[in-house]
Coordinates of C-alpha atoms in Angstrom, one line a residue:
X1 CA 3.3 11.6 -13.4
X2 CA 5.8 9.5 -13.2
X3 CA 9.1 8.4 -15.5
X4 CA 10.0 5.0 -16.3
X5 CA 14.0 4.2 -17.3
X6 CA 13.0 4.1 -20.7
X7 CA 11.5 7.4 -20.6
X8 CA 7.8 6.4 -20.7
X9 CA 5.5 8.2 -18.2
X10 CA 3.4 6.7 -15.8
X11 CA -0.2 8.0 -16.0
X12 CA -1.9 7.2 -12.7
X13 CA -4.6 8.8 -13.6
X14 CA -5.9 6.0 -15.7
X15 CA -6.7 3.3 -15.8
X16 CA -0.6 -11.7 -11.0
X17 CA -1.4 -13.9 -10.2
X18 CA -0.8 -17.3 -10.4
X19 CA 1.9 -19.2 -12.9
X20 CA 0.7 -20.9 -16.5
X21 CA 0.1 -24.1 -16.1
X22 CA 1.6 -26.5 -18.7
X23 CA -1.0 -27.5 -21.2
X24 CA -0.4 -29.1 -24.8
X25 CA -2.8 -28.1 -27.5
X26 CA -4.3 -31.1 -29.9
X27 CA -6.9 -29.5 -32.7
X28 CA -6.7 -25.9 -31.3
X29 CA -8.2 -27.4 -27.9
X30 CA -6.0 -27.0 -24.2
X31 CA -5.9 -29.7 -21.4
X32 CA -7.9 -26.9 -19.5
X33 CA -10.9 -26.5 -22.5
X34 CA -9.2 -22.9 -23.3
X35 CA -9.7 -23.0 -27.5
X36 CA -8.2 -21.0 -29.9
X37 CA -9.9 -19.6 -33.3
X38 CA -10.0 -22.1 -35.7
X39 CA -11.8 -21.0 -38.2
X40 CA -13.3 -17.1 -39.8
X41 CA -16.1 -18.1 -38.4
X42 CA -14.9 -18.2 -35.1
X43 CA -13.2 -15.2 -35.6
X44 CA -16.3 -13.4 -35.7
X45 CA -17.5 -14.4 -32.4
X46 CA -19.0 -12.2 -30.4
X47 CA -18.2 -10.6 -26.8
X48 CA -22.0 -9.2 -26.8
X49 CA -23.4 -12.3 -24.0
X50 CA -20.6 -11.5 -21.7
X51 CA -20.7 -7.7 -22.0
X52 CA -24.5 -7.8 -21.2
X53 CA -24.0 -10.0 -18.0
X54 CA -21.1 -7.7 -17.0
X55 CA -21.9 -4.0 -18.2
X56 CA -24.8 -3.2 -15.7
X57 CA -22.5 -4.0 -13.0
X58 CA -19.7 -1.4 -14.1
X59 CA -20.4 1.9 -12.8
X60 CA -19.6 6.0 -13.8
X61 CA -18.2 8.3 -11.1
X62 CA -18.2 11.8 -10.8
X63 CA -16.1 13.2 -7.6
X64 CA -15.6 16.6 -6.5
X65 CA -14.0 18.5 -3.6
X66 CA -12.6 21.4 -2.3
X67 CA -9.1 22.2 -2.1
X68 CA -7.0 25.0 0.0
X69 CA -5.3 27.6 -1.8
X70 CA -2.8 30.2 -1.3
X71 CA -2.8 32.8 -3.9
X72 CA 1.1 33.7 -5.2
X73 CA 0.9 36.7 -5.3
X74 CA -0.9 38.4 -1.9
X75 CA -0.5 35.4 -0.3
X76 CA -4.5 35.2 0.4
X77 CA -5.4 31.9 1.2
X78 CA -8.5 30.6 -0.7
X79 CA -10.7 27.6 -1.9
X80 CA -10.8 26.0 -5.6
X81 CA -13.1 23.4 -6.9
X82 CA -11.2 20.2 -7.7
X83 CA -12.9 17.2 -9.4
X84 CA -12.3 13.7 -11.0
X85 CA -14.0 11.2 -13.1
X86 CA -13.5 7.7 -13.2
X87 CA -15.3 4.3 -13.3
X88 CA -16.5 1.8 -10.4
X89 CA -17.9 -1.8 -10.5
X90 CA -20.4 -3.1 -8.2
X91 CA -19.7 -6.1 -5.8
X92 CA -22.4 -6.6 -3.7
X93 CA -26.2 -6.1 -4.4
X94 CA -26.5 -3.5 -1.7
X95 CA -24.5 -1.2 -3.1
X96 CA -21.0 -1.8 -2.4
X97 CA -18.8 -0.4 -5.2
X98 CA -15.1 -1.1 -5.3
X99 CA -12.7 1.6 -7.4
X100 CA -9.3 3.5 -7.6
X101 CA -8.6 5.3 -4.6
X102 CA -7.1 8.2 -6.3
X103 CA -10.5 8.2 -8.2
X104 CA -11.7 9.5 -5.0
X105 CA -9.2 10.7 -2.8
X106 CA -9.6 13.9 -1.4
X107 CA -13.1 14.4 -2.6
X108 CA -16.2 15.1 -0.2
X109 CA -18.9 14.6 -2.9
X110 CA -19.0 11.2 -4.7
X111 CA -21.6 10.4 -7.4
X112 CA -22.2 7.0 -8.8
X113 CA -24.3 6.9 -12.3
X114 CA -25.6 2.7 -13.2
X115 CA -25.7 1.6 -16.6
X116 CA -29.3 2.4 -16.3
X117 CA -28.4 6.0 -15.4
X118 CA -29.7 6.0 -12.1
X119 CA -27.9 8.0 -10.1
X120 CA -27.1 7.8 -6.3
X121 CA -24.3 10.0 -3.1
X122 CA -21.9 7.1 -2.2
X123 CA -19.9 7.5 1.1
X124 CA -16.0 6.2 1.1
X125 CA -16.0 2.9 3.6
X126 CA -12.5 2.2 2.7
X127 CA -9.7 4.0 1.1
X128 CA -6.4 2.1 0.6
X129 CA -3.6 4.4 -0.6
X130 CA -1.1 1.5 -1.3
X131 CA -3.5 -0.6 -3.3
X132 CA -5.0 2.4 -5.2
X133 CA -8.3 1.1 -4.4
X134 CA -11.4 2.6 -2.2
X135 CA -14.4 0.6 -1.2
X136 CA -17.9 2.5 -1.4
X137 CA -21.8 2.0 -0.4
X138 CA -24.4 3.8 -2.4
X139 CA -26.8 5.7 -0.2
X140 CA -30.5 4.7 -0.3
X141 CA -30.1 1.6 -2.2
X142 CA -34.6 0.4 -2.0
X143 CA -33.2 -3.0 -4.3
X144 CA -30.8 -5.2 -5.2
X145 CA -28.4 -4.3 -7.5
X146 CA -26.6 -6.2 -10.2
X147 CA -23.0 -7.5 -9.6
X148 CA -20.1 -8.9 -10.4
X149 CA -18.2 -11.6 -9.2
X150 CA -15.2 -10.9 -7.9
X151 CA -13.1 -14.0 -9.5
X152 CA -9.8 -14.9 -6.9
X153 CA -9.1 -18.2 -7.6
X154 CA -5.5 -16.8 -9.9
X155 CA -6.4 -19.0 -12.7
X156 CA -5.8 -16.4 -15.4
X157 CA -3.0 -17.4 -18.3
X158 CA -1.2 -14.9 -20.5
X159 CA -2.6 -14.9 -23.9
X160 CA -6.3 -15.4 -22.2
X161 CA -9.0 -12.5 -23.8
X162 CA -10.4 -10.4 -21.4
X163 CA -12.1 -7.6 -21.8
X164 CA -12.1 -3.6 -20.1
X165 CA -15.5 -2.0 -19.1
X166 CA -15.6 1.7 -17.9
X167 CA -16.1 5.4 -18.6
X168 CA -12.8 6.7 -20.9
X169 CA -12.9 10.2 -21.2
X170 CA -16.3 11.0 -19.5
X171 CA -17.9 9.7 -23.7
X172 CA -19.8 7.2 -21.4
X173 CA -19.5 3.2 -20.9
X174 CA -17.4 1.5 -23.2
X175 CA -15.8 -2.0 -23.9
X176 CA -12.1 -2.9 -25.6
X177 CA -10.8 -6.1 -25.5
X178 CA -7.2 -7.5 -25.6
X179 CA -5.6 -10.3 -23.9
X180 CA -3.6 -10.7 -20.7
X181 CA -0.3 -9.8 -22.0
X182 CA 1.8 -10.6 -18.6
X183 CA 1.2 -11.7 -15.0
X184 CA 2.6 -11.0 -11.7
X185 CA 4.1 -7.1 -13.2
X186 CA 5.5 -5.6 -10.0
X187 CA 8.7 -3.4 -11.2
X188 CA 6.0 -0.7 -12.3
X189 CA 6.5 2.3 -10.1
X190 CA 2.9 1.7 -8.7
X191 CA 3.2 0.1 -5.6
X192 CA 6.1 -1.4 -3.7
X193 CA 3.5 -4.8 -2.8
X194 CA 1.7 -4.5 -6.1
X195 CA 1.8 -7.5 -8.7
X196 CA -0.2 -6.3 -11.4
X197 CA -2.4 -7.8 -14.4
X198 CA -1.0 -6.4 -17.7
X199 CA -3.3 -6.2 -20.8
X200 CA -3.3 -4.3 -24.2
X201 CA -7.2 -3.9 -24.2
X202 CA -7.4 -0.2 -24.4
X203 CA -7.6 1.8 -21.0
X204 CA -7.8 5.9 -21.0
X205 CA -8.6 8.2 -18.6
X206 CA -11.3 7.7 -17.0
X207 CA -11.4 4.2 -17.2
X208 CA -9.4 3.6 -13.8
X209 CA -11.4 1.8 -11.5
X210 CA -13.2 0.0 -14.6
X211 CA -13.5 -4.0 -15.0
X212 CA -10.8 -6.1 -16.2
X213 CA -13.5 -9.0 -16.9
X214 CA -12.6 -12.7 -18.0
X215 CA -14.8 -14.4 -20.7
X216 CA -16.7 -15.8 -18.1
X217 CA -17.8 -12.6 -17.0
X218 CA -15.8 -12.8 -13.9
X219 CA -14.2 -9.7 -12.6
X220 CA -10.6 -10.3 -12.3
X221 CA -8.7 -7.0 -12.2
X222 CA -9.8 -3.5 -11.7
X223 CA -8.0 -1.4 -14.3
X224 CA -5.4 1.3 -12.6
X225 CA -2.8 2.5 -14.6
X226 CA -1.2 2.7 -18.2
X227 CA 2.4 2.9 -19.4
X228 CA 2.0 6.0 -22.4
X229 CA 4.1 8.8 -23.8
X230 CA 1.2 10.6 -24.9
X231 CA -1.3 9.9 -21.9
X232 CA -3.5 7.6 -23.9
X233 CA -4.1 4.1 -24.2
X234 CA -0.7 2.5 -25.9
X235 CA -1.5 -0.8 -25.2
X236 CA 0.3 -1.5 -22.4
X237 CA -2.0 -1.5 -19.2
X238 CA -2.6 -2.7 -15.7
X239 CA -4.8 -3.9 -13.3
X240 CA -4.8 -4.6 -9.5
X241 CA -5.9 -8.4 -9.1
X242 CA -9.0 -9.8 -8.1
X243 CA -7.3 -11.2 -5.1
X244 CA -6.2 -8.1 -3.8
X245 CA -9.3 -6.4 -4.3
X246 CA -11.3 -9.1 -2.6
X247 CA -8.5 -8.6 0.7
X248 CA -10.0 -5.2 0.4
X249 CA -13.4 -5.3 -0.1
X250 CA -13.3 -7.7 2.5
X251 CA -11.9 -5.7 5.2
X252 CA -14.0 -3.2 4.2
X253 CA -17.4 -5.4 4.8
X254 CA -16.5 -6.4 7.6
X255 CA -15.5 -3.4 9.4
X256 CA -12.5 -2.2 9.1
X257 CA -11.2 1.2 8.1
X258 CA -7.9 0.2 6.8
X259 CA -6.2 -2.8 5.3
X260 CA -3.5 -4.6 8.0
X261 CA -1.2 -6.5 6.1
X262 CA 1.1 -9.0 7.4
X263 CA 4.6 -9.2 7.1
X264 CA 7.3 -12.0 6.3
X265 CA 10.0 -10.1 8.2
X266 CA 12.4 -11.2 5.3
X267 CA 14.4 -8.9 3.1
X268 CA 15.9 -10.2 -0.2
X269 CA 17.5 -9.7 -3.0
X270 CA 16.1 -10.5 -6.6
X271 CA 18.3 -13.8 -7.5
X272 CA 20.2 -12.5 -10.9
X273 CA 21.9 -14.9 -13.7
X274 CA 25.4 -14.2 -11.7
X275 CA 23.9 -15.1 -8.1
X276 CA 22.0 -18.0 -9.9
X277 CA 25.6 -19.3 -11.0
X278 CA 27.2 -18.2 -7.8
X279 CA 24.7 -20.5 -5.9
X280 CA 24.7 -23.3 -8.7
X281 CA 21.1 -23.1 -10.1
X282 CA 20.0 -24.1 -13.5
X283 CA 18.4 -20.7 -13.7
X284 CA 17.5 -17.7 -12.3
X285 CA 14.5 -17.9 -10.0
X286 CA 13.8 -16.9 -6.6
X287 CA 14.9 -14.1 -3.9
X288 CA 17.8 -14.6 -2.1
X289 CA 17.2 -13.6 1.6
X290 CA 19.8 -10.7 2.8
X291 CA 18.1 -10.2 5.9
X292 CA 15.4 -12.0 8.3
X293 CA 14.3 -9.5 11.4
X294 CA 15.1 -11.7 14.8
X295 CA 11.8 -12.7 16.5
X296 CA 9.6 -12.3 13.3
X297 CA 7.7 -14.8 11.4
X298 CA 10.4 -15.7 9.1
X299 CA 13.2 -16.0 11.8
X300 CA 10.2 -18.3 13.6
X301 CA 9.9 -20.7 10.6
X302 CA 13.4 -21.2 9.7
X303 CA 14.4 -19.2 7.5
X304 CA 17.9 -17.7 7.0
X305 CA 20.3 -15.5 5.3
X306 CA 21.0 -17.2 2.0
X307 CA 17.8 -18.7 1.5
X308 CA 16.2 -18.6 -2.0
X309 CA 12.6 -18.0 -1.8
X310 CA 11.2 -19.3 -4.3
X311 CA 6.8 -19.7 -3.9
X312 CA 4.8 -18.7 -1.4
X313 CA 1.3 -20.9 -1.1
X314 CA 2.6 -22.5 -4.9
X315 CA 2.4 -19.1 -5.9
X316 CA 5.9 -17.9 -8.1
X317 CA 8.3 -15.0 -6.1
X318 CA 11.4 -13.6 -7.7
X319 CA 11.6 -9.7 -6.3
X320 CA 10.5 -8.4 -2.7
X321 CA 7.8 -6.9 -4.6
X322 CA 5.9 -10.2 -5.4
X323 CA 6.9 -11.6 -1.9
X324 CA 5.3 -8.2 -0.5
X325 CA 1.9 -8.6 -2.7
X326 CA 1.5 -12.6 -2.2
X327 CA 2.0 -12.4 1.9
X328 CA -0.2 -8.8 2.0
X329 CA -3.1 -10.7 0.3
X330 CA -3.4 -12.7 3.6
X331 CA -4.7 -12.3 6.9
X332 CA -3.0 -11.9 9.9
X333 CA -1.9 -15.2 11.5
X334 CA -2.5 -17.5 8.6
X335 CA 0.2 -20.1 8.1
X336 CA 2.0 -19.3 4.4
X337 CA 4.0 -22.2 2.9
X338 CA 7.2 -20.6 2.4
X339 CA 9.5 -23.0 -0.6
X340 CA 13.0 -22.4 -0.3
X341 CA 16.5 -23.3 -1.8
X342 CA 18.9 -24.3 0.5
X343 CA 21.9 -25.8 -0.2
X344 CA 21.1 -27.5 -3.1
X345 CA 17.7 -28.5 -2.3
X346 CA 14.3 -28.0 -2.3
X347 CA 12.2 -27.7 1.2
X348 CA 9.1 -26.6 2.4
X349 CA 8.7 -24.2 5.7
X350 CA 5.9 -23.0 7.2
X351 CA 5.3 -19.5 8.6
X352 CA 2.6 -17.7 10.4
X353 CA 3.0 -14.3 9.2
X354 CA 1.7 -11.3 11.6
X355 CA 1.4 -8.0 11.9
X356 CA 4.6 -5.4 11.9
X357 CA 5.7 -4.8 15.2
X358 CA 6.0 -1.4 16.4
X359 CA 3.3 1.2 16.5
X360 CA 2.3 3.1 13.9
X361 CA 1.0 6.5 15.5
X362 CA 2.6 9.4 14.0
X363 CA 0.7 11.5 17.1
X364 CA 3.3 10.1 19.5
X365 CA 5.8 12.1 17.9
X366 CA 7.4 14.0 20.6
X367 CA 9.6 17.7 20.4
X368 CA 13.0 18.0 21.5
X369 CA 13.0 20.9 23.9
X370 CA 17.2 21.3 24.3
X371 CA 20.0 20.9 22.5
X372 CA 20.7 21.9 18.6
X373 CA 18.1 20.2 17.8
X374 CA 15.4 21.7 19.7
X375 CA 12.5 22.6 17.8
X376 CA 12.7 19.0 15.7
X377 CA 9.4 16.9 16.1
X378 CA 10.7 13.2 16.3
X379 CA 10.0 9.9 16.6
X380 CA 11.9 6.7 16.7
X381 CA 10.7 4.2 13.7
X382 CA 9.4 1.0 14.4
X383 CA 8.7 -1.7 11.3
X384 CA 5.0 -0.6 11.4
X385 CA 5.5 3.1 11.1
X386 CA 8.4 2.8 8.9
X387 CA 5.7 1.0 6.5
X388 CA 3.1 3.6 6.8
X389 CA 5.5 6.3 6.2
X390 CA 6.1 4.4 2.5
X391 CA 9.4 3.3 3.9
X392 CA 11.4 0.1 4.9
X393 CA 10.4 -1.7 8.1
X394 CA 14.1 -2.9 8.0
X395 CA 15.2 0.5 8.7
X396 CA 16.0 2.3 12.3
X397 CA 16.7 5.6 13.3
X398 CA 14.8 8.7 14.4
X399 CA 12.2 10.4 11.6
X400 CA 12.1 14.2 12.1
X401 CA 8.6 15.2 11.8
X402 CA 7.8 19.1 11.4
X403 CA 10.5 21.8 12.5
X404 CA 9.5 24.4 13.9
X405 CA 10.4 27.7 11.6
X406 CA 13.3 29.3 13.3
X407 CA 14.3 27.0 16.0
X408 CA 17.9 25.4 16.5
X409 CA 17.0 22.5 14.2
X410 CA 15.6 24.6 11.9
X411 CA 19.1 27.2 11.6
X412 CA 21.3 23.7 11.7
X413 CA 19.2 22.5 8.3
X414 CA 17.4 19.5 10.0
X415 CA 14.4 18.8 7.8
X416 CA 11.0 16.8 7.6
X417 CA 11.2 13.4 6.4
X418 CA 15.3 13.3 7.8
X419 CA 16.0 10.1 9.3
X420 CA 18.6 10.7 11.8
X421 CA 21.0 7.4 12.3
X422 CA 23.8 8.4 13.6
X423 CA 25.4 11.3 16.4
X424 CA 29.1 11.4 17.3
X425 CA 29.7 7.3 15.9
X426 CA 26.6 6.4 17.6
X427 CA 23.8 4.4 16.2
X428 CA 20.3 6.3 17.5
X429 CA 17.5 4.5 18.1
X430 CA 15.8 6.1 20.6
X431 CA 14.7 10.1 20.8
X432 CA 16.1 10.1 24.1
X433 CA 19.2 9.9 22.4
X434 CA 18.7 13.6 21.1
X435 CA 18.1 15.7 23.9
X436 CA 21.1 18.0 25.0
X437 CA 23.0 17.1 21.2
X438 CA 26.2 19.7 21.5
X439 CA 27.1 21.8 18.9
X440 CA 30.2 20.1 17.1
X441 CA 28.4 17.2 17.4
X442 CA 28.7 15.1 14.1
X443 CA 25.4 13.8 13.0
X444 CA 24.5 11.1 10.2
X445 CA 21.0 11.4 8.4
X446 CA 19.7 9.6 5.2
X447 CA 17.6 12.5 2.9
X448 CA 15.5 11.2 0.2
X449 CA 17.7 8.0 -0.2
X450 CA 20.8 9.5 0.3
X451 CA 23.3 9.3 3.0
X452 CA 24.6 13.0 4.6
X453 CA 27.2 13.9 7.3
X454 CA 28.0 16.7 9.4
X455 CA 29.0 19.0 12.0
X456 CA 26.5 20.5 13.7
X457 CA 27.2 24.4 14.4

């Protein structure tokens, strides 16, 4: 669970694309042939013809596993049944099923129940931990299996009707609809490269996973989390887009067992109303660039400190969050057109972006054998592991890994998850740089965000 600044909890447990386009409405018709109700008639349309194109395509699933235990008071370590329930949609005839990852994460037995009620054992093909969505194939599929359409082409408006398909509360399939009440959401406390759909069709537990469906019967979103005091739908819920799901479905298809996403290799700063006067725009729009990383795609293109990033591919940026989601929804090596303020005006650059640099492998991690901080499992970060870890491929330093109960480290209060940055004035950026550390020696380390000296003793 998590807190908003408004108080309102995050339930992850349940379940942006592109910008309006500017249409004028004559006789309740749009330049794009959206209509609005224009009569009681109308009113009582009906969803039915989309919901029985799209419901046998939305899928129930029951996961279960097996988790370790320690009990509190012998200290006997144990096993305890663990289980979830949560909803699925069907992408591909043969079986492939696309849901929330933490629908399934840490499971080892996955059931999948159609809208028919068969039943079949799916296997995980692809879990992706910052998406919050898992790819999975149903075992012994003898036919082909109703689908959705997985609907990328960002043409979704706020105000448009859409409707969510899944399993609240284990009561079995079930449709609300709403509207699309914002785009491009990415200050959720989700995802740092999310930019999430936000609708007030209802979504409970048990609908994560689920359909976010257009009235085209389109899938466009798969429903993953809800802003609620009380756990329960409040009307204010999102949904991972349809182009971020295909990135992952098609990774998974085609082989892979995890998602690469590319990087800019820009930092930036959301543009505010005071740095939108300070820099003499009409408004504020955009993310000023604070940093680029020398060598890196950015840097390569063009692009420099004070730069206001305003699109990437036509697509709308204004926080490093949207830049993060719209360059990870590409592959590696494609060329991005990057729009940018710069003094005063309005150009176009053109960046390949690539992989993080570095290597990721936390299994390099090496222990210093001397020194006060002998006994600390370390490893120097690189942008690609600082990324995995959750953290800022910006940063430098040494990570400390495990430390080993009792050891120097361990009696001078070094920690896992410690990022050491500094010893006696000097910056460390290598683990080399640890071995033989004095006591008396003064170290710098950021701790969950925050900044610590010291004398070692």
């Amino acid at each position: 669970m998590k807190t908003s600044s408004l108080a309102i909890t995050l339930a992850l447990s349940l379940a942006a694309c592109g910008q309006p386009s500017d249409t004028r409405a004559q006789d309740g018709v749009f330049a794009d042939n959206r209509t609005v109700p224009g009569d009681a008639l109308s009113m009582k349309a009906s969803f039915a013809p989309v919901v029985r194109e799209a419901a046998p395509a939305v899928v129930n699933i029951s996961a279960r596993g097996v988790q370790q235990v320690r009990d509190p008071f012998w200290g006997i370590p144990g096993q305890r049944q663990t289980g979830s329930v949560g909803s699925g949609v069907i992408v591909r005839p043969d079986g492939v099923v696309v849901t929330n990852n933490h629908v399934i994460e840490g499971m080892q037995e996955i059931r999948v129940t159609l809208n028919d009620r068969r039943e079949f054992s799916a296997r995980v093909v692809l879990a992706d931990a910052r998406s919050d969505i898992a790819v999975l194939q149903l075992e012994n599929v003898g036919e082909s299996l109703p689908t959705l359409n997985i609907d990328d082409r960002e043409e979704q408006q706020i105000g448009d009707l859409v409707l969510a398909i899944g399993n609240p509360f284990g009561v079995g399939q079930t449709v609300t609809n709403g509207i699309i009440s914002a785009l491009n959401r990415t200050e959720t406390g989700i995802s740092d490269s999310g930019s999430f759909i936000q609708t007030d069709a209802a979504i409970n537990p048990g609908n994560s996973g689920g359909a976010l469906v257009d009235m085209d019967g389109d899938l466009i979103g798969i429903n993953t989390a809800i802003f609620s005091r009380s756990g329960s739908s409040s009307g204010v819920g999102f949904a991972v887009p349809a182009t971020l799901v295909k990135r992952v479905v098609d990774s998974a298809v085609g082989g892979a067992t995890a998602v690469v996403r590319p990087w800019l290799g820009v930092k930036g700063e959301t543009v505010s109303a005071d740095i939108a006067r300070s820099l003499g725009l009409e408004r504020p729009q955009g993310l000023v660039v604070t940093e680029v990383y020398a060598g890196g795609p950015a840097a390569r293109a063009g692009l420099r400190e004070g730069d206001v990033i305003t699109a990437i591919d036509g697509a709308e940026v204004n926080d490093q969050g949207g830049l993060n989601f719209r360059v990870g929804t590409r592959e590696p090596n494609a060329d991005v057109a990057v729009a940018v303020l710069r003094d005063g005006r309005t150009q176009t650059l053109t960046a390949r972006v690539q992989r993080l640099p570095g290597d990721a492998d936390v299994d390099k991690a090496a222990v210093i054998q001397s020194g006060v901080l002998s006994g600390a499992q370390v490893l120097a970060l690189n942008p690609a592991l600082a990324d995995s870890l959750g953290g800022d491929p910006f940063a430098t330093g040494v990570i400390v890994g495990r430390v080993q109960r009792g050891s120097y480290a361990h009696r001078a209060g070094v920690q896992g998850g410690d990022v050491l940055l500094t010893v006696n004035g000097r910056p460390v950026t290598a683990v080399s740089q640890l071995a033989d550390v004095a006591r008396g020696s003064e170290v710098v380390l950021e701790r969950r965000g925050r900044r610590i000296s010291g004398v070692i003793r």
